[in-house]
């Protein structure tokens, strides 16, 4: 009732710390379960953690999205506000990347997953070079090109 008065339309998610603790304990105890509770079938008798749902709704409420960067041996996930442009997103990684931003080479995770490789995404014409005003989309995989000097000019 308090929510209806003070914040109409807001979501309420029941949460039990003791229940979540029990789920976590059973997840780490090999004698109690062969599969983590979060993977339980929706209509099974097993309890499912609400934590992933809380995180998803929290991100949505705060207008947060993810983008990814990749290296030869790693993938990193970065969190930004929805509506962030490519130059600002680069600054999330390092301020020098924002200052020296040249362009962002982008592809979407959905396309990468569906087609299986960066080469196939490129072949399908789904990889693009974007400028600083490109609005990053949730799930973008981005390779930022930037000038390490940041294009700064020395004052005389």
Rosetta silent file (secondary structure, phi, psi, omega in degrees, C-alpha in Angstrom):
SEQUENCE: XXXXXXXXXXXXXXXXXXXXXXXXXXXXXXXXXXXXXXXXXXXXXXXXXXXXXXXXXXXXXXXXXXXXXXXXXXXXXXXXXXXXXXXXXXXXXXXXXXXXXXXXXXXXXXXXXXXXXXXXXXXXXXXXXXXXXXXXXXXXXXXXXXXXXXXXXXXX
SCORE:     score description
SCORE:     0.000 S_00000001
   1 L     0.000  -38.489  179.766    0.000    0.000    0.000 S_00000001
   2 H   -58.734  -42.563 -179.177    2.871    2.396    0.795 S_00000001
   3 H   -63.747  -42.344  179.550    4.232    1.952   -2.738 S_00000001
   4 H   -59.885  -34.379 -178.889    0.814    2.669   -4.287 S_00000001
   5 H   -80.702  -45.917 -172.032    0.667    5.973   -2.387 S_00000001
   6 H   -94.249  -21.156 -178.251    4.283    7.122   -2.695 S_00000001
   7 L  -151.992   67.939 -176.684    5.393    5.558   -5.983 S_00000001
   8 L   -55.074  136.204  177.217    2.433    4.406   -8.097 S_00000001
   9 L    87.412   -8.169  179.544    3.297    1.785  -10.686 S_00000001
  10 L   -70.211  151.524  179.401    6.606    0.781   -9.078 S_00000001
  11 L   -83.716  145.776  172.772    7.493   -2.904   -8.915 S_00000001
  12 L  -119.290  130.887  179.275    7.656   -4.814   -5.655 S_00000001
  13 L  -124.868  109.471  177.735    9.798   -7.939   -5.523 S_00000001
  14 L   -60.833  138.415 -175.148    9.514  -10.125   -2.419 S_00000001
  15 L  -144.520  129.737  178.255   12.978  -11.098   -1.227 S_00000001
  16 L  -119.047  114.602  179.865   14.071  -13.346    1.636 S_00000001
  17 H   -62.179  -42.871 -178.508   17.688  -13.067    2.727 S_00000001
  18 H   -65.322  -39.640  177.772   17.510  -16.347    4.653 S_00000001
  19 H   -64.102  -45.382  178.445   15.997  -18.170    1.657 S_00000001
  20 H   -62.105  -38.315  177.994   18.663  -16.785   -0.700 S_00000001
  21 H   -63.441  -41.757  177.411   21.367  -17.803    1.797 S_00000001
  22 H   -62.336  -43.161  178.606   19.978  -21.342    1.878 S_00000001
  23 H   -61.417  -42.836  179.504   19.976  -21.458   -1.920 S_00000001
  24 H   -63.943  -40.716  179.096   23.576  -20.266   -2.031 S_00000001
  25 H   -64.235  -43.726 -179.591   24.615  -22.873    0.534 S_00000001
  26 H   -68.729  -28.114  178.286   22.919  -25.691   -1.389 S_00000001
  27 H   -69.020  -34.550 -177.402   24.537  -24.430   -4.586 S_00000001
  28 H   -93.369   -9.804  179.508   28.019  -24.733   -3.086 S_00000001
  29 L   -95.792  107.972 -175.391   27.336  -28.017   -1.235 S_00000001
  30 L   -65.154  -16.710 -179.336   27.895  -30.872   -3.722 S_00000001
  31 L   -81.386  -15.385 -176.452   25.901  -33.314   -1.569 S_00000001
  32 L  -100.168  -18.405 -175.010   22.639  -31.361   -1.883 S_00000001
  33 L  -158.569  144.572  174.522   22.415  -30.615   -5.567 S_00000001
  34 L   -99.218  -15.260  178.145   23.802  -31.554   -8.942 S_00000001
  35 L  -133.038  142.723  179.222   22.503  -28.390  -10.594 S_00000001
  36 L   -62.978  147.222 -178.674   22.368  -24.863   -9.227 S_00000001
  37 H   -57.810  -30.157 -178.405   18.925  -23.690   -8.051 S_00000001
  38 H   -66.977  -13.797  179.487   18.939  -20.862  -10.586 S_00000001
  39 H   -99.491    7.747 -179.202   18.759  -23.485  -13.344 S_00000001
  40 L   -62.940  144.966  176.962   15.650  -25.173  -11.953 S_00000001
  41 L   -64.616  144.460 -176.128   12.787  -25.657  -14.378 S_00000001
  42 L   -54.951  -32.161 -176.108   10.040  -23.045  -13.898 S_00000001
  43 L  -107.233   15.875  178.212    7.426  -25.622  -12.848 S_00000001
  44 L   -83.626  172.025  178.879    9.680  -27.871  -10.764 S_00000001
  45 L   -83.242   -1.203 -178.835    9.527  -28.101   -6.981 S_00000001
  46 L   -81.534  142.722  177.080   12.981  -26.545   -6.679 S_00000001
  47 L   -76.417  148.664  178.929   13.348  -22.990   -5.454 S_00000001
  48 L  -121.725  137.552  178.337   14.863  -20.435   -7.773 S_00000001
  49 L   -66.536  141.649  177.076   16.877  -17.420   -6.701 S_00000001
  50 L   -93.279   -5.413 -176.913   15.271  -14.063   -7.354 S_00000001
  51 H   -56.441  -45.063  178.122   18.657  -12.289   -7.438 S_00000001
  52 H   -59.287  -38.125  179.284   19.042  -12.381  -11.254 S_00000001
  53 H   -67.096  -39.257  178.152   15.562  -10.858  -11.617 S_00000001
  54 H   -62.496  -43.943  179.571   16.400   -8.147   -9.069 S_00000001
  55 H   -63.492  -46.133  179.854   19.573   -7.276  -10.979 S_00000001
  56 H   -59.914  -46.561 -179.595   17.723   -7.187  -14.332 S_00000001
  57 H   -69.155  -33.720  176.582   14.966   -4.941  -12.984 S_00000001
  58 H   -63.275  -45.666  178.223   17.535   -2.777  -11.202 S_00000001
  59 H   -60.974  -43.956 -179.047   19.439   -2.222  -14.441 S_00000001
  60 H   -63.841  -44.799 -179.107   16.216   -1.426  -16.292 S_00000001
  61 H   -64.393  -35.052 -179.728   15.033    0.995  -13.585 S_00000001
  62 L   -88.117    1.153 -179.251   18.399    2.765  -13.547 S_00000001
  63 L    58.724   47.728  178.987   18.479    2.823  -17.385 S_00000001
  64 E  -105.967  145.912  176.049   21.742    0.855  -17.549 S_00000001
  65 E  -134.444  172.219  178.764   22.971   -1.244  -20.473 S_00000001
  66 E  -118.018  147.993  164.278   26.053   -3.328  -21.275 S_00000001
  67 E  -135.176  161.880 -174.981   28.581   -3.264  -24.071 S_00000001
  68 E  -120.938  148.149  168.763   31.529   -5.582  -24.599 S_00000001
  69 E  -123.637  151.414 -178.256   35.158   -5.227  -25.587 S_00000001
  70 E  -129.745  149.447  172.692   37.332   -8.125  -26.663 S_00000001
  71 L  -126.429 -173.227 -179.096   41.010   -8.906  -26.708 S_00000001
  72 L   -67.371  -28.556 -176.810   42.905  -11.943  -27.890 S_00000001
  73 L  -128.199   12.858 -178.562   42.397  -13.697  -24.569 S_00000001
  74 L  -156.198  157.079  172.525   39.555  -11.899  -22.816 S_00000001
  75 E  -126.479  134.000  178.131   36.120  -10.357  -23.083 S_00000001
  76 E  -120.184  144.581  178.431   35.092   -7.488  -20.815 S_00000001
  77 E  -110.526  131.728 -178.612   31.619   -6.229  -20.063 S_00000001
  78 E  -120.325  143.997  179.976   31.097   -2.525  -19.360 S_00000001
  79 E  -108.493  131.061  178.163   28.042   -0.829  -17.864 S_00000001
  80 E  -139.547  167.701  174.635   26.828    2.550  -19.115 S_00000001
  81 E   -76.246  143.450  174.320   23.592    4.538  -19.075 S_00000001
  82 L   -59.411  135.616 -179.191   21.185    3.939  -21.939 S_00000001
  83 L    97.473    1.714  179.584   21.604    6.794  -24.441 S_00000001
  84 L   -75.244  135.598  178.515   25.391    7.082  -24.019 S_00000001
  85 E   -82.498  166.579 -174.238   27.285    7.953  -27.193 S_00000001
  86 H   -60.278  -40.768 -178.614   30.323    5.992  -28.410 S_00000001
  87 H   -63.618  -44.142  178.948   32.874    8.611  -27.362 S_00000001
  88 H   -65.722  -38.265  177.880   31.523    8.729  -23.809 S_00000001
  89 H   -61.792  -39.824  176.900   31.393    4.903  -23.695 S_00000001
  90 H   -60.258  -36.582  178.203   35.080    4.839  -24.624 S_00000001
  91 H   -66.382  -20.744  175.060   35.690    7.114  -21.647 S_00000001
  92 H   -63.924  -33.753  179.954   34.168    4.453  -19.400 S_00000001
  93 H   -79.119  -48.939  178.370   37.209    2.339  -20.192 S_00000001
  94 L  -162.913  138.785 -177.681   39.783    5.150  -19.958 S_00000001
  95 H   -61.036  -30.822  177.220   39.620    8.940  -20.176 S_00000001
  96 H   -63.497  -32.846  179.649   42.421    8.930  -22.809 S_00000001
  97 H   -70.061  -34.376  177.377   40.181    6.854  -25.079 S_00000001
  98 H   -70.634  -45.051 -179.262   37.421    9.446  -24.811 S_00000001
  99 H   -63.644  -40.801 -176.459   39.786   12.365  -25.468 S_00000001
 100 L   -99.587   18.508 -176.111   41.462   10.698  -28.437 S_00000001
 101 E   -52.473  130.953  174.889   38.344    8.994  -29.837 S_00000001
 102 E  -110.812  -56.708  177.973   38.498    8.347  -33.591 S_00000001
 103 E  -163.324  171.928  178.132   35.727    5.799  -34.216 S_00000001
 104 E  -126.207  123.490  175.734   34.004    2.701  -32.884 S_00000001
 105 E   -90.068  117.507 -172.368   33.883   -0.544  -34.824 S_00000001
 106 E  -123.155  149.745  167.898   30.620   -2.182  -33.733 S_00000001
 107 E  -149.780  157.463 -178.380   28.675   -5.398  -34.055 S_00000001
 108 E   -96.255  143.980  179.795   25.869   -6.706  -31.918 S_00000001
 109 H   -56.123  -40.701  179.626   26.253   -9.749  -29.673 S_00000001
 110 H   -53.302  -45.953 -178.865   23.029  -11.232  -31.104 S_00000001
 111 H   -68.061  -42.416  178.791   24.573  -11.255  -34.587 S_00000001
 112 H   -60.749  -45.987 -179.474   27.901  -12.601  -33.337 S_00000001
 113 H   -64.976  -44.220 -178.448   26.181  -15.410  -31.431 S_00000001
 114 H   -65.542  -42.113 -174.850   23.851  -16.267  -34.327 S_00000001
 115 H   -91.685  -19.294  171.882   26.595  -16.243  -37.001 S_00000001
 116 L    93.631  -15.268  179.487   29.379  -17.714  -34.851 S_00000001
 117 L  -161.823  160.594  176.855   32.323  -15.441  -35.605 S_00000001
 118 H   -62.865  -39.040 -179.886   33.428  -11.879  -36.250 S_00000001
 119 H   -60.505  -41.166  179.505   34.352  -12.850  -39.811 S_00000001
 120 H   -68.973  -36.304  177.276   30.803  -14.079  -40.486 S_00000001
 121 H   -63.938  -43.666  178.745   29.298  -10.896  -38.982 S_00000001
 122 H   -63.042  -46.104 -179.457   31.547   -8.820  -41.262 S_00000001
 123 H   -59.433  -35.098 -179.814   30.690  -11.015  -44.266 S_00000001
 124 L   -81.089   -1.238  178.643   26.962  -10.484  -43.558 S_00000001
 125 L    74.253   25.380 -176.895   27.510   -6.715  -43.536 S_00000001
 126 L  -104.721    8.796  175.893   26.505   -6.384  -39.878 S_00000001
 127 L  -105.709  138.682 -174.382   29.717   -4.804  -38.636 S_00000001
 128 E  -139.558  151.956  171.603   29.912   -1.017  -38.825 S_00000001
 129 E   -94.628  127.004 -177.042   32.240    1.921  -38.231 S_00000001
 130 E  -120.506  150.100  177.278   30.505    4.482  -36.046 S_00000001
 131 L   -89.189 -176.588 -174.492   31.351    8.062  -35.137 S_00000001
 132 L   -65.352  -21.776 -178.572   31.371    9.762  -31.761 S_00000001
 133 L   -91.159   -0.240  177.042   27.630   10.493  -31.834 S_00000001
 134 L   -61.441  130.271  177.531   26.614    6.844  -32.305 S_00000001
 135 E   -87.681  116.762 -177.576   24.340    5.811  -29.431 S_00000001
 136 L   -63.210  136.162  179.172   25.639    2.538  -27.997 S_00000001
 137 L  -102.801  149.895  178.574   23.050   -0.249  -27.935 S_00000001
 138 L   -58.733  123.014  179.573   22.672   -2.874  -25.232 S_00000001
 139 L    96.123    1.705  176.843   24.790   -5.850  -26.302 S_00000001
 140 E   -64.320  142.738  169.423   27.116   -4.029  -28.705 S_00000001
 141 E  -107.079  122.977 -170.473   30.600   -5.464  -29.108 S_00000001
 142 E  -126.824  135.298  168.949   32.898   -2.495  -29.705 S_00000001
 143 E  -112.912  113.692 -178.097   36.480   -2.008  -30.808 S_00000001
 144 E   -89.178  134.090  172.183   37.445    1.592  -30.137 S_00000001
 145 E  -106.873  131.706 -177.114   40.025    3.340  -32.291 S_00000001
 146 E  -151.869  159.319  176.660   41.659    6.301  -30.625 S_00000001
 147 L   -93.621  116.240 -176.972   44.737    8.502  -30.679 S_00000001
 148 L   -59.162  -26.906  177.396   46.693    7.803  -27.483 S_00000001
 149 L   -75.007  -14.042  176.494   47.902   11.399  -27.449 S_00000001
 150 L    72.510   10.517  178.789   44.263   12.403  -27.305 S_00000001
 151 L    65.891   18.304 -177.718   44.691   15.126  -29.851 S_00000001
 152 L   -73.543  147.830  179.106   45.749   17.467  -27.061 S_00000001
 153 L  -113.237  132.976  177.720   47.478   20.679  -27.949 S_00000001
 154 L   -73.406  138.903  175.658   50.192   22.144  -25.788 S_00000001
 155 L   -83.197  139.835  179.358   49.617   25.656  -24.552 S_00000001
 156 L   -96.418    0.000    0.000   52.417   28.072  -25.328 S_00000001
